[in-house]
Short mmCIF file of N, CA and C in Angstrom, two decimals:
data_model
loop_
_atom_site.label_atom_id
_atom_site.label_comp_id
_atom_site.label_asym_id
_atom_site.label_seq_id
_atom_site.Cartn_x
_atom_site.Cartn_y
_atom_site.Cartn_z
N GLN A 355 5.89 -19.67 27.00
CA GLN A 355 5.49 -18.47 26.43
C GLN A 355 4.63 -17.73 27.36
N ASN A 356 4.71 -16.49 27.52
CA ASN A 356 3.98 -15.63 28.42
C ASN A 356 3.05 -14.74 27.66
N TYR A 357 1.93 -14.38 28.18
CA TYR A 357 1.02 -13.40 27.59
C TYR A 357 0.65 -12.24 28.40
N ASN A 358 0.42 -11.19 27.94
CA ASN A 358 -0.02 -10.01 28.78
C ASN A 358 -1.54 -10.00 28.68
N LEU A 359 -2.19 -10.05 29.75
CA LEU A 359 -3.60 -9.95 29.79
C LEU A 359 -3.96 -8.64 30.19
N ILE A 360 -4.65 -7.83 29.40
CA ILE A 360 -5.02 -6.40 29.57
C ILE A 360 -6.44 -6.35 30.08
N PHE A 361 -6.55 -5.74 31.21
CA PHE A 361 -7.96 -5.64 31.78
C PHE A 361 -8.28 -4.08 31.90
N SER A 362 -7.99 -3.26 30.88
CA SER A 362 -8.30 -1.86 31.03
C SER A 362 -8.87 -1.38 29.64
N ARG A 363 -9.81 -0.51 29.68
CA ARG A 363 -10.43 0.07 28.45
C ARG A 363 -9.45 1.02 27.89
N GLN A 364 -8.76 1.76 28.63
CA GLN A 364 -7.82 2.78 28.17
C GLN A 364 -6.38 2.37 28.41
N ARG A 365 -5.86 1.92 27.35
CA ARG A 365 -4.39 1.41 27.40
C ARG A 365 -3.57 2.21 26.42
N ASP A 366 -2.50 2.65 26.77
CA ASP A 366 -1.57 3.37 25.95
C ASP A 366 -1.06 2.37 24.82
N VAL A 367 -1.56 2.44 23.50
CA VAL A 367 -1.15 1.50 22.51
C VAL A 367 0.27 1.66 22.14
N ALA A 368 0.90 2.83 22.46
CA ALA A 368 2.28 2.88 22.16
C ALA A 368 3.17 2.06 22.91
N GLN A 369 2.63 1.49 24.08
CA GLN A 369 3.43 0.55 24.87
C GLN A 369 3.66 -0.76 23.97
N PHE A 370 2.67 -1.10 23.29
CA PHE A 370 2.85 -2.32 22.43
C PHE A 370 3.89 -2.09 21.30
N CYS A 371 3.82 -0.99 20.77
CA CYS A 371 4.70 -0.68 19.56
C CYS A 371 6.11 -0.24 20.00
N ASP A 372 6.24 0.25 21.20
CA ASP A 372 7.58 0.73 21.69
C ASP A 372 8.04 -0.15 22.84
N PRO A 373 8.96 -1.09 22.51
CA PRO A 373 9.38 -2.22 23.52
C PRO A 373 10.13 -1.58 24.74
N SER A 374 10.56 -0.28 24.63
CA SER A 374 11.26 0.35 25.76
C SER A 374 10.40 0.72 26.89
N LEU A 375 9.01 0.79 26.58
CA LEU A 375 8.10 1.14 27.60
C LEU A 375 7.85 -0.01 28.55
N PRO A 376 7.46 0.21 29.80
CA PRO A 376 7.19 -0.91 30.77
C PRO A 376 6.01 -1.81 30.24
N ARG A 377 6.13 -3.03 30.56
CA ARG A 377 5.14 -4.02 30.16
C ARG A 377 4.21 -4.29 31.32
N PRO A 378 2.95 -4.65 31.02
CA PRO A 378 2.07 -5.07 32.03
C PRO A 378 2.40 -6.39 32.75
N GLN A 379 1.82 -6.73 33.77
CA GLN A 379 2.08 -8.01 34.46
C GLN A 379 1.83 -9.13 33.55
N GLU A 380 2.81 -10.10 33.52
CA GLU A 380 2.65 -11.23 32.63
C GLU A 380 2.28 -12.48 33.43
N ILE A 381 1.49 -13.35 32.85
CA ILE A 381 1.06 -14.59 33.43
C ILE A 381 1.42 -15.74 32.50
N SER A 382 1.63 -16.89 33.05
CA SER A 382 1.88 -18.09 32.24
C SER A 382 0.60 -18.57 31.53
N THR A 383 0.78 -19.14 30.31
CA THR A 383 -0.32 -19.71 29.51
C THR A 383 -0.94 -20.95 30.14
N MET A 384 -2.10 -21.26 29.81
CA MET A 384 -2.78 -22.50 30.26
C MET A 384 -2.86 -23.45 29.06
N SER A 385 -2.91 -24.69 29.24
CA SER A 385 -3.06 -25.59 28.22
C SER A 385 -4.37 -26.40 28.35
N THR A 386 -4.87 -26.97 27.16
CA THR A 386 -5.99 -27.73 27.21
C THR A 386 -5.79 -29.04 26.55
N ALA A 387 -6.54 -30.11 26.78
CA ALA A 387 -6.35 -31.43 26.17
C ALA A 387 -6.93 -31.39 24.72
N SER A 388 -6.39 -32.37 23.92
CA SER A 388 -6.90 -32.44 22.57
C SER A 388 -8.41 -32.66 22.64
N LEU A 389 -9.09 -32.07 21.58
CA LEU A 389 -10.54 -32.19 21.49
C LEU A 389 -10.93 -33.03 20.33
N PRO A 390 -12.14 -33.66 20.33
CA PRO A 390 -12.51 -34.44 19.17
C PRO A 390 -12.65 -33.76 17.89
N GLN A 391 -12.48 -34.38 16.85
CA GLN A 391 -12.50 -33.85 15.48
C GLN A 391 -13.93 -33.72 15.15
N THR A 392 -14.26 -32.70 14.22
CA THR A 392 -15.57 -32.53 13.70
C THR A 392 -15.45 -32.46 12.24
N THR A 393 -16.70 -32.43 11.56
CA THR A 393 -16.63 -32.38 10.10
C THR A 393 -16.96 -30.97 9.57
N PHE A 394 -17.16 -29.93 10.52
CA PHE A 394 -17.48 -28.66 10.12
C PHE A 394 -16.17 -28.08 9.34
N THR A 395 -16.42 -27.74 8.10
CA THR A 395 -15.32 -27.23 7.17
C THR A 395 -15.36 -25.79 6.95
N PHE A 396 -14.30 -25.30 6.43
CA PHE A 396 -14.13 -23.84 6.16
C PHE A 396 -15.25 -23.49 5.10
N ALA A 397 -15.49 -24.38 4.06
CA ALA A 397 -16.43 -24.16 3.05
C ALA A 397 -17.84 -24.01 3.66
N GLN A 398 -18.11 -24.77 4.69
CA GLN A 398 -19.41 -24.69 5.39
C GLN A 398 -19.56 -23.28 6.15
N TYR A 399 -18.46 -22.96 6.66
CA TYR A 399 -18.32 -21.65 7.38
C TYR A 399 -18.65 -20.50 6.50
N GLN A 400 -17.98 -20.62 5.28
CA GLN A 400 -18.22 -19.53 4.17
C GLN A 400 -19.70 -19.47 3.73
N ALA A 401 -20.31 -20.68 3.69
CA ALA A 401 -21.66 -20.78 3.25
C ALA A 401 -22.66 -20.23 4.25
N LYS A 402 -22.32 -19.92 5.35
CA LYS A 402 -23.14 -19.37 6.44
C LYS A 402 -23.66 -18.02 5.92
N GLY A 403 -22.94 -17.37 5.01
CA GLY A 403 -23.45 -16.12 4.52
C GLY A 403 -23.65 -15.01 5.53
N ASP A 404 -24.80 -14.48 5.71
CA ASP A 404 -25.11 -13.46 6.58
C ASP A 404 -25.45 -13.81 8.01
N ASP A 405 -25.17 -15.01 8.41
CA ASP A 405 -25.26 -15.50 9.76
C ASP A 405 -24.60 -14.57 10.64
N PRO A 406 -25.27 -13.94 11.65
CA PRO A 406 -24.46 -12.99 12.49
C PRO A 406 -23.61 -13.68 13.53
N ASN A 407 -23.80 -14.94 13.75
CA ASN A 407 -22.98 -15.66 14.77
C ASN A 407 -21.57 -15.81 14.30
N ARG A 408 -20.67 -15.97 15.36
CA ARG A 408 -19.25 -16.25 15.10
C ARG A 408 -19.04 -17.73 15.30
N TYR A 409 -18.37 -18.34 14.28
CA TYR A 409 -18.08 -19.77 14.34
C TYR A 409 -16.57 -19.94 14.28
N GLU A 410 -15.99 -20.65 15.23
CA GLU A 410 -14.63 -20.97 15.19
C GLU A 410 -14.33 -22.39 15.36
N VAL A 411 -13.26 -22.89 14.83
CA VAL A 411 -12.88 -24.36 15.09
C VAL A 411 -11.58 -24.37 15.63
N ILE A 412 -11.38 -24.86 16.89
CA ILE A 412 -10.12 -24.86 17.61
C ILE A 412 -9.93 -26.43 17.88
N GLN A 413 -8.79 -26.93 17.33
CA GLN A 413 -8.45 -28.37 17.44
C GLN A 413 -9.61 -29.27 17.22
N GLY A 414 -10.46 -28.93 16.20
CA GLY A 414 -11.56 -29.90 15.76
C GLY A 414 -12.86 -29.57 16.51
N GLU A 415 -12.81 -28.70 17.53
CA GLU A 415 -14.07 -28.52 18.22
C GLU A 415 -14.65 -27.15 17.69
N VAL A 416 -15.93 -27.15 17.44
CA VAL A 416 -16.62 -25.99 16.89
C VAL A 416 -17.28 -25.16 18.05
N PHE A 417 -16.90 -23.87 18.02
CA PHE A 417 -17.40 -22.97 18.99
C PHE A 417 -18.31 -21.89 18.27
N MET A 418 -19.45 -21.63 18.87
CA MET A 418 -20.26 -20.61 18.20
C MET A 418 -20.58 -19.56 19.39
N SER A 419 -20.45 -18.22 18.95
CA SER A 419 -20.82 -17.22 19.92
C SER A 419 -21.85 -16.30 19.21
N PRO A 420 -22.70 -15.64 19.98
CA PRO A 420 -23.70 -14.70 19.42
C PRO A 420 -22.95 -13.47 18.85
N PRO A 421 -23.61 -12.68 18.07
CA PRO A 421 -23.15 -11.36 17.56
C PRO A 421 -22.76 -10.57 18.85
N PRO A 422 -21.75 -9.63 18.63
CA PRO A 422 -21.31 -8.80 19.69
C PRO A 422 -22.32 -7.76 20.07
N THR A 423 -22.15 -7.20 21.38
CA THR A 423 -22.99 -6.15 21.87
C THR A 423 -22.53 -4.84 21.25
N ILE A 424 -23.39 -3.83 21.40
CA ILE A 424 -23.00 -2.51 20.92
C ILE A 424 -21.79 -2.05 21.75
N ASN A 425 -21.75 -2.13 23.00
CA ASN A 425 -20.73 -1.85 23.94
C ASN A 425 -19.42 -2.41 23.51
N HIS A 426 -19.45 -3.77 23.12
CA HIS A 426 -18.31 -4.50 22.52
C HIS A 426 -17.68 -3.81 21.39
N GLU A 427 -18.57 -3.37 20.44
CA GLU A 427 -18.11 -2.85 19.14
C GLU A 427 -17.56 -1.31 19.44
N ILE A 428 -18.08 -0.67 20.44
CA ILE A 428 -17.57 0.70 20.87
C ILE A 428 -16.15 0.51 21.34
N ILE A 429 -16.00 -0.44 22.14
CA ILE A 429 -14.61 -0.65 22.83
C ILE A 429 -13.63 -1.06 21.68
N LEU A 430 -14.07 -2.00 20.90
CA LEU A 430 -13.30 -2.44 19.79
C LEU A 430 -12.93 -1.26 18.83
N SER A 431 -13.83 -0.49 18.44
CA SER A 431 -13.59 0.65 17.60
C SER A 431 -12.56 1.66 18.19
N ASN A 432 -12.61 1.90 19.49
CA ASN A 432 -11.78 2.74 20.19
C ASN A 432 -10.32 2.14 20.19
N ILE A 433 -10.22 0.90 20.37
CA ILE A 433 -8.90 0.28 20.34
C ILE A 433 -8.29 0.34 18.92
N ALA A 434 -9.10 0.02 17.94
CA ALA A 434 -8.71 0.12 16.53
C ALA A 434 -8.24 1.49 16.20
N GLU A 435 -9.04 2.53 16.57
CA GLU A 435 -8.70 3.81 16.21
C GLU A 435 -7.40 4.37 16.90
N ALA A 436 -7.14 3.92 18.19
CA ALA A 436 -5.97 4.33 18.84
C ALA A 436 -4.81 3.68 18.17
N LEU A 437 -4.92 2.49 17.81
CA LEU A 437 -3.74 1.71 17.10
C LEU A 437 -3.46 2.39 15.75
N ARG A 438 -4.58 2.63 14.90
CA ARG A 438 -4.45 3.24 13.62
C ARG A 438 -3.84 4.60 13.79
N SER A 439 -4.23 5.38 14.71
CA SER A 439 -3.73 6.83 14.86
C SER A 439 -2.22 6.74 15.18
N TYR A 440 -1.81 5.84 15.97
CA TYR A 440 -0.42 5.65 16.20
C TYR A 440 0.40 5.21 14.92
N LEU A 441 -0.24 4.23 14.23
CA LEU A 441 0.44 3.69 13.03
C LEU A 441 0.44 4.66 11.83
N ARG A 442 -0.50 5.71 11.88
CA ARG A 442 -0.30 6.75 10.83
C ARG A 442 0.95 7.50 10.97
N ILE A 443 1.30 7.81 12.20
CA ILE A 443 2.56 8.45 12.47
C ILE A 443 3.81 7.56 12.49
N HIS A 444 3.58 6.34 12.92
CA HIS A 444 4.69 5.34 12.86
C HIS A 444 4.23 4.12 12.09
N PRO A 445 4.46 4.10 10.76
CA PRO A 445 3.89 3.00 9.88
C PRO A 445 4.64 1.69 10.22
N LEU A 446 4.21 1.06 11.17
CA LEU A 446 4.94 -0.26 11.59
C LEU A 446 4.17 -1.40 11.04
N GLY A 447 2.93 -1.30 10.56
CA GLY A 447 2.07 -2.44 10.13
C GLY A 447 0.66 -2.11 9.96
N GLN A 448 -0.15 -3.12 9.87
CA GLN A 448 -1.56 -2.93 9.59
C GLN A 448 -2.42 -3.47 10.70
N VAL A 449 -3.47 -2.87 11.03
CA VAL A 449 -4.51 -3.34 11.89
C VAL A 449 -5.71 -3.81 11.12
N TRP A 450 -6.24 -5.00 11.46
CA TRP A 450 -7.44 -5.55 10.79
C TRP A 450 -8.52 -5.80 11.86
N VAL A 451 -9.77 -5.34 11.62
CA VAL A 451 -10.83 -5.35 12.44
C VAL A 451 -11.94 -5.96 11.61
N GLY A 452 -12.75 -6.77 12.18
CA GLY A 452 -13.97 -7.22 11.42
C GLY A 452 -14.18 -8.76 11.34
N ARG A 453 -15.02 -9.19 10.53
CA ARG A 453 -15.35 -10.65 10.37
C ARG A 453 -14.34 -11.17 9.39
N PHE A 454 -13.30 -11.92 9.83
CA PHE A 454 -12.32 -12.55 9.08
C PHE A 454 -11.85 -13.82 9.85
N ALA A 455 -11.43 -14.78 9.03
CA ALA A 455 -10.94 -16.01 9.77
C ALA A 455 -9.50 -15.99 9.75
N LEU A 456 -8.90 -16.62 10.70
CA LEU A 456 -7.43 -16.79 10.82
C LEU A 456 -7.09 -18.23 11.15
N SER A 457 -6.31 -18.88 10.31
CA SER A 457 -5.77 -20.22 10.46
C SER A 457 -4.35 -20.23 10.92
N PHE A 458 -4.05 -21.08 11.82
CA PHE A 458 -2.56 -21.21 12.19
C PHE A 458 -1.96 -22.43 11.50
N PRO A 459 -0.63 -22.22 11.24
CA PRO A 459 0.01 -23.29 10.48
C PRO A 459 -0.04 -24.75 11.17
N ASP A 460 -0.21 -24.83 12.48
CA ASP A 460 -0.27 -26.17 13.09
C ASP A 460 -1.70 -26.73 13.08
N ASP A 461 -2.65 -26.02 12.63
CA ASP A 461 -4.00 -26.52 12.47
C ASP A 461 -4.68 -25.84 11.29
N PRO A 462 -4.33 -26.10 10.09
CA PRO A 462 -4.83 -25.41 8.90
C PRO A 462 -6.33 -25.71 8.73
N ARG A 463 -6.94 -26.68 9.29
CA ARG A 463 -8.41 -26.99 9.08
C ARG A 463 -9.17 -26.20 10.15
N GLY A 464 -8.58 -25.71 11.07
CA GLY A 464 -9.24 -24.87 12.13
C GLY A 464 -9.00 -23.46 11.88
N TRP A 465 -9.90 -22.59 12.54
CA TRP A 465 -9.74 -21.17 12.42
C TRP A 465 -10.44 -20.50 13.65
N VAL A 466 -10.01 -19.23 13.78
CA VAL A 466 -10.65 -18.38 14.78
C VAL A 466 -10.98 -17.04 14.07
N GLU A 467 -11.89 -16.28 14.83
CA GLU A 467 -12.23 -14.98 14.25
C GLU A 467 -11.89 -13.96 15.47
N PRO A 468 -10.68 -13.49 15.40
CA PRO A 468 -10.26 -12.60 16.48
C PRO A 468 -10.96 -11.20 16.30
N ASP A 469 -11.12 -10.43 17.29
CA ASP A 469 -11.77 -9.16 17.14
C ASP A 469 -10.84 -8.20 16.43
N LEU A 470 -9.56 -8.25 16.58
CA LEU A 470 -8.51 -7.44 15.89
C LEU A 470 -7.32 -8.11 15.78
N LEU A 471 -6.59 -7.81 14.85
CA LEU A 471 -5.21 -8.38 14.73
C LEU A 471 -4.28 -7.34 14.07
N PHE A 472 -2.97 -7.44 14.33
CA PHE A 472 -1.97 -6.48 13.94
C PHE A 472 -0.84 -7.30 13.28
N ILE A 473 -0.50 -6.87 12.04
CA ILE A 473 0.55 -7.55 11.37
C ILE A 473 1.57 -6.54 11.05
N ARG A 474 2.80 -6.82 11.45
CA ARG A 474 3.91 -5.90 11.19
C ARG A 474 4.25 -5.78 9.69
N SER A 475 4.77 -4.68 9.27
CA SER A 475 5.01 -4.39 7.87
C SER A 475 6.00 -5.45 7.36
N GLY A 476 5.79 -5.73 6.00
CA GLY A 476 6.62 -6.75 5.34
C GLY A 476 6.09 -8.16 5.48
N ARG A 477 4.97 -8.27 6.14
CA ARG A 477 4.38 -9.68 6.28
C ARG A 477 2.94 -9.54 5.59
N ASP A 478 2.51 -10.56 4.94
CA ASP A 478 1.18 -10.67 4.38
C ASP A 478 0.66 -12.10 4.71
N LEU A 479 -0.35 -12.21 5.50
CA LEU A 479 -0.88 -13.48 5.95
C LEU A 479 -2.14 -13.94 5.23
N ARG A 480 -2.49 -13.09 4.16
CA ARG A 480 -3.74 -13.40 3.42
C ARG A 480 -3.46 -14.58 2.57
N ASN A 481 -4.40 -15.54 2.51
CA ASN A 481 -4.22 -16.72 1.60
C ASN A 481 -4.43 -16.36 0.20
N GLU A 482 -4.13 -17.30 -0.69
CA GLU A 482 -4.18 -17.00 -2.11
C GLU A 482 -5.57 -16.63 -2.55
N GLU A 483 -6.56 -17.22 -2.00
CA GLU A 483 -8.04 -16.95 -2.47
C GLU A 483 -8.51 -15.72 -1.72
N ASP A 484 -7.78 -15.03 -0.79
CA ASP A 484 -8.07 -13.80 -0.16
C ASP A 484 -9.37 -14.12 0.78
N THR A 485 -9.61 -15.32 1.31
CA THR A 485 -10.65 -15.58 2.08
C THR A 485 -10.39 -15.59 3.54
N ARG A 486 -9.15 -15.69 3.91
CA ARG A 486 -8.73 -15.71 5.42
C ARG A 486 -7.20 -15.49 5.57
N PHE A 487 -6.87 -15.20 6.75
CA PHE A 487 -5.39 -14.99 7.02
C PHE A 487 -4.95 -16.37 7.42
N GLU A 488 -3.65 -16.57 7.07
CA GLU A 488 -2.98 -17.97 7.42
C GLU A 488 -1.59 -17.56 8.02
N GLY A 489 -1.39 -17.99 9.21
CA GLY A 489 -0.07 -17.64 9.86
C GLY A 489 -0.27 -17.11 11.26
N VAL A 490 0.75 -16.56 11.79
CA VAL A 490 0.75 -16.04 13.14
C VAL A 490 0.93 -14.47 13.12
N PRO A 491 -0.16 -13.74 13.42
CA PRO A 491 -0.04 -12.31 13.52
C PRO A 491 0.85 -11.85 14.77
N ASN A 492 1.21 -10.58 14.71
CA ASN A 492 2.08 -10.07 15.86
C ASN A 492 1.30 -9.78 17.10
N LEU A 493 0.00 -9.49 16.93
CA LEU A 493 -0.93 -9.16 18.06
C LEU A 493 -2.28 -9.60 17.70
N LEU A 494 -3.00 -10.26 18.69
CA LEU A 494 -4.36 -10.55 18.64
C LEU A 494 -5.09 -9.85 19.79
N VAL A 495 -6.30 -9.35 19.49
CA VAL A 495 -7.02 -8.64 20.62
C VAL A 495 -8.44 -9.24 20.58
N GLU A 496 -8.95 -9.57 21.78
CA GLU A 496 -10.26 -9.95 22.02
C GLU A 496 -10.91 -9.08 23.00
N VAL A 497 -12.09 -8.41 22.72
CA VAL A 497 -12.90 -7.72 23.67
C VAL A 497 -13.85 -8.64 24.29
N GLN A 498 -13.69 -8.78 25.62
CA GLN A 498 -14.53 -9.78 26.24
C GLN A 498 -16.02 -9.27 26.32
N SER A 499 -16.93 -10.30 26.22
CA SER A 499 -18.28 -10.17 26.65
C SER A 499 -18.63 -11.13 27.69
N PRO A 500 -19.69 -10.91 28.47
CA PRO A 500 -20.03 -11.86 29.45
C PRO A 500 -20.12 -13.29 29.02
N SER A 501 -20.67 -13.41 27.78
CA SER A 501 -20.80 -14.80 27.19
C SER A 501 -19.59 -15.46 26.64
N THR A 502 -18.40 -14.60 26.46
CA THR A 502 -17.26 -15.31 26.03
C THR A 502 -16.04 -15.13 26.90
N THR A 503 -16.18 -14.72 28.20
CA THR A 503 -15.01 -14.57 29.11
C THR A 503 -14.25 -15.85 29.30
N HIS A 504 -14.98 -16.91 29.59
CA HIS A 504 -14.21 -18.16 29.80
C HIS A 504 -13.50 -18.65 28.56
N TYR A 505 -14.30 -18.57 27.49
CA TYR A 505 -13.76 -18.98 26.16
C TYR A 505 -12.46 -18.18 25.81
N ASP A 506 -12.56 -16.89 25.97
CA ASP A 506 -11.37 -15.96 25.67
C ASP A 506 -10.14 -16.32 26.59
N GLU A 507 -10.46 -16.51 27.87
CA GLU A 507 -9.45 -16.65 28.92
C GLU A 507 -8.82 -18.11 28.85
N VAL A 508 -9.54 -19.07 28.34
CA VAL A 508 -9.09 -20.47 28.44
C VAL A 508 -8.74 -21.04 27.04
N GLU A 509 -9.80 -21.23 26.29
CA GLU A 509 -9.67 -21.92 24.97
C GLU A 509 -8.75 -21.06 24.05
N LYS A 510 -9.15 -19.78 23.86
CA LYS A 510 -8.37 -19.02 22.95
C LYS A 510 -6.98 -18.68 23.39
N LEU A 511 -6.79 -18.48 24.72
CA LEU A 511 -5.49 -18.26 25.25
C LEU A 511 -4.57 -19.40 25.00
N ALA A 512 -5.09 -20.67 25.18
CA ALA A 512 -4.38 -21.85 24.97
C ALA A 512 -4.08 -21.96 23.46
N ARG A 513 -5.01 -21.79 22.66
CA ARG A 513 -4.88 -21.89 21.16
C ARG A 513 -3.80 -20.94 20.65
N TYR A 514 -3.90 -19.67 21.03
CA TYR A 514 -2.93 -18.66 20.66
C TYR A 514 -1.50 -18.93 21.14
N ALA A 515 -1.40 -19.44 22.34
CA ALA A 515 -0.17 -19.79 22.89
C ALA A 515 0.50 -20.97 22.12
N ALA A 516 -0.33 -22.02 21.74
CA ALA A 516 0.15 -23.21 20.96
C ALA A 516 0.65 -22.70 19.64
N ALA A 517 -0.09 -21.66 19.01
CA ALA A 517 0.37 -21.23 17.70
C ALA A 517 1.62 -20.31 17.72
N GLY A 518 1.88 -19.84 18.81
CA GLY A 518 3.07 -18.96 18.98
C GLY A 518 2.77 -17.47 18.76
N VAL A 519 1.57 -17.08 19.02
CA VAL A 519 1.18 -15.62 19.01
C VAL A 519 1.89 -14.86 20.04
N PRO A 520 2.77 -13.93 19.68
CA PRO A 520 3.65 -13.21 20.54
C PRO A 520 2.90 -12.33 21.54
N GLU A 521 1.81 -11.76 21.21
CA GLU A 521 1.00 -10.80 22.06
C GLU A 521 -0.49 -11.02 21.86
N TYR A 522 -1.15 -11.17 23.04
CA TYR A 522 -2.61 -11.38 23.12
C TYR A 522 -3.21 -10.41 24.14
N TRP A 523 -4.15 -9.60 23.71
CA TRP A 523 -4.76 -8.66 24.70
C TRP A 523 -6.16 -9.09 24.86
N LEU A 524 -6.54 -9.19 26.23
CA LEU A 524 -7.85 -9.48 26.54
C LEU A 524 -8.38 -8.17 27.23
N VAL A 525 -9.45 -7.51 26.61
CA VAL A 525 -9.98 -6.29 27.13
C VAL A 525 -11.35 -6.43 27.66
N ASN A 526 -11.58 -5.88 28.83
CA ASN A 526 -12.93 -5.98 29.37
C ASN A 526 -13.41 -4.57 29.90
#
């Protein structure tokens, strides 16, 4: 599986939605070894309430990152608005931004909190309790911060590749 790593703040989002447009340079994915299990559960994650930190569990290992910077949120908002503007004209699916958990079928006890995800029309990945998404979205976007660069480029890239995510954008 190959992923497109995007290193531009201004990206023509139509390129993702229209496969006839040229693709950015592709690179091979990286893999990581199995990590030890932890007892941090999704119920504990939900009990965190207003904790501004981001908690993710990948293959049993807990990762915590601080709240995003204002610049991070500006970039994320611009990407979301560009995608939503395109999707208003071409209703191909939904864009989700914000604090939500996403679990993959191969690791239902783990979860990540991507910055943005896109799900094509006709698919609903929300679980029965409406507490998280379960499944593989069509696109995941992470806006990098200095404190998350290695994590986004290594841990998350490997996790998303293992889950079969077809498109992953890293934006800095």
